[in-house]
Amino acid sequence: MLVLGLRYVVFLELFLQTAEKHFMVGHRVTYYVFTNRPTDVPRVPLAEGRQLVVLEVRNYSRWQDVSMHCMEMISNFSQQRFLLEVDYLVCMDVDMKFSDHVGVEILSPLFGTLYPGFYRAACEAFTYERRLQFQAYIPRDEGDFYYAGGFFGGSVVEVLQLTTACHQAMVVDRANGIEAVWHDESHLNKYLLYHKPTKVLSPEYLWDEQMLQRPPFLRKLRYVAVPKNHAEIWN
Ligand SMILES: *[C@@H]1O[C@H](CO)[C@@H](O)[C@H](O)[C@H]1NC(C)=O
Ligand SMILES: *[C@@H]1O[C@H](CO)[C@@H](O)[C@H](O)[C@H]1NC(C)=O
């Protein structure tokens, strides 16, 4: 089993500490951390059967490029080693922390997580890519859920197919000199619209208390955003 820490090495310590408390406790976990700063990866004590593997990747100057190239990185590493080493991939942004149990109940051949800002919105309000010339284009009258780019996964084979398809779509857009409105998330949403996930996680699994007031029916928040300042991290 696996988790990918993407982006932001500064958040890794809290991510790992809270993951050790709440994420797949009692199971074998490999944290694969993609980073361009391997020496900055913090040492966090891990329980037995859990390990951290740092995968060095190149950096990009824009966060959008880092985010988009993650699809390519996951696709590349899936072919090279994830297929051999783990059963499931859980791809997560690490500018987050766990605050309650996240266990094997999330696992399924292909799963996505509802984006917390849109879980009650009508589908016309979703920020899908609606421009026809884009690879991530979804017609106005189509769509069901809006998925978050920062938490998806499934079997390695399914994640390999998803990330490869998203990467190829981004290559086409780049060749046309265009970029989808929400970058990799737009491509994820297009893919999951036409390749239905076998499980959809509620916003309990991805919440942002700065952005949204917690509705009373969400009794547990399991994985929540850590307040951050984009400008500070990227400049
Ligand atoms: C990538 O990282 C290196 C070393 O940290 C730095 O010198 C370089 O400017 C970075 N490049 C970009 C495009 O951010
Ligand atoms: C992925 O693999 C291809 C082919 O080996 C390589 O050209 C590309 O640079 C890799 N991409 C990343 C982001 O590592």
mmCIF file with all atom_site columns, C-alpha atoms and ligand atoms in Angstrom, residues 36-37 58-62, ligand 1:
data_model
loop_
_atom_site.group_PDB
_atom_site.id
_atom_site.type_symbol
_atom_site.label_atom_id
_atom_site.label_alt_id
_atom_site.label_comp_id
_atom_site.label_asym_id
_atom_site.label_entity_id
_atom_site.label_seq_id
_atom_site.pdbx_PDB_ins_code
_atom_site.Cartn_x
_atom_site.Cartn_y
_atom_site.Cartn_z
_atom_site.occupancy
_atom_site.B_iso_or_equiv
_atom_site.pdbx_formal_charge
_atom_site.auth_seq_id
_atom_site.auth_comp_id
_atom_site.auth_asym_id
_atom_site.auth_atom_id
_atom_site.pdbx_PDB_model_num
ATOM   1  C CA . ASN A 1 36 ? 13.304 17.974 -5.736  1.00 0.00 ? 36 ASN A CA 1
ATOM   2  C CA . ARG A 1 37 ? 14.851 18.522 -2.284  1.00 0.00 ? 37 ARG A CA 1
ATOM   3  C CA . ARG A 1 58 ? 13.028 17.728 -11.052 1.00 0.00 ? 58 ARG A CA 1
ATOM   4  C CA . ASN A 1 59 ? 11.484 20.988 -9.986  1.00 0.00 ? 59 ASN A CA 1
ATOM   5  C CA . TYR A 1 60 ? 9.361  23.382 -11.975 1.00 0.00 ? 60 TYR A CA 1
ATOM   6  C CA . SER A 1 61 ? 9.055  27.065 -11.318 1.00 0.00 ? 61 SER A CA 1
ATOM   7  C CA . ARG A 1 62 ? 5.233  27.212 -11.340 1.00 0.00 ? 62 ARG A CA 1
HETATM 8  C C1 . LIG B 2 .  ? 15.262 24.074 -9.040  1.00 0.00 ? 1  LIG B C1 1
HETATM 9  O O1 . LIG B 2 .  ? 15.976 23.847 -7.839  1.00 0.00 ? 1  LIG B O1 1
HETATM 10 C C2 . LIG B 2 .  ? 17.329 24.284 -7.893  1.00 0.00 ? 1  LIG B C2 1
HETATM 11 C C3 . LIG B 2 .  ? 17.997 23.855 -6.592  1.00 0.00 ? 1  LIG B C3 1
HETATM 12 O O2 . LIG B 2 .  ? 17.117 23.907 -5.502  1.00 0.00 ? 1  LIG B O2 1
HETATM 13 C C4 . LIG B 2 .  ? 17.362 25.797 -8.119  1.00 0.00 ? 1  LIG B C4 1
HETATM 14 O O3 . LIG B 2 .  ? 18.695 26.216 -8.233  1.00 0.00 ? 1  LIG B O3 1
HETATM 15 C C5 . LIG B 2 .  ? 16.605 26.136 -9.403  1.00 0.00 ? 1  LIG B C5 1
HETATM 16 O O4 . LIG B 2 .  ? 16.527 27.529 -9.560  1.00 0.00 ? 1  LIG B O4 1
HETATM 17 C C6 . LIG B 2 .  ? 15.197 25.541 -9.365  1.00 0.00 ? 1  LIG B C6 1
HETATM 18 N N1 . LIG B 2 .  ? 14.555 25.740 -10.662 1.00 0.00 ? 1  LIG B N1 1
HETATM 19 C C7 . LIG B 2 .  ? 13.314 26.136 -10.802 1.00 0.00 ? 1  LIG B C7 1
HETATM 20 C C8 . LIG B 2 .  ? 12.825 26.228 -12.209 1.00 0.00 ? 1  LIG B C8 1
HETATM 21 O O5 . LIG B 2 .  ? 12.593 26.391 -9.861  1.00 0.00 ? 1  LIG B O5 1
#
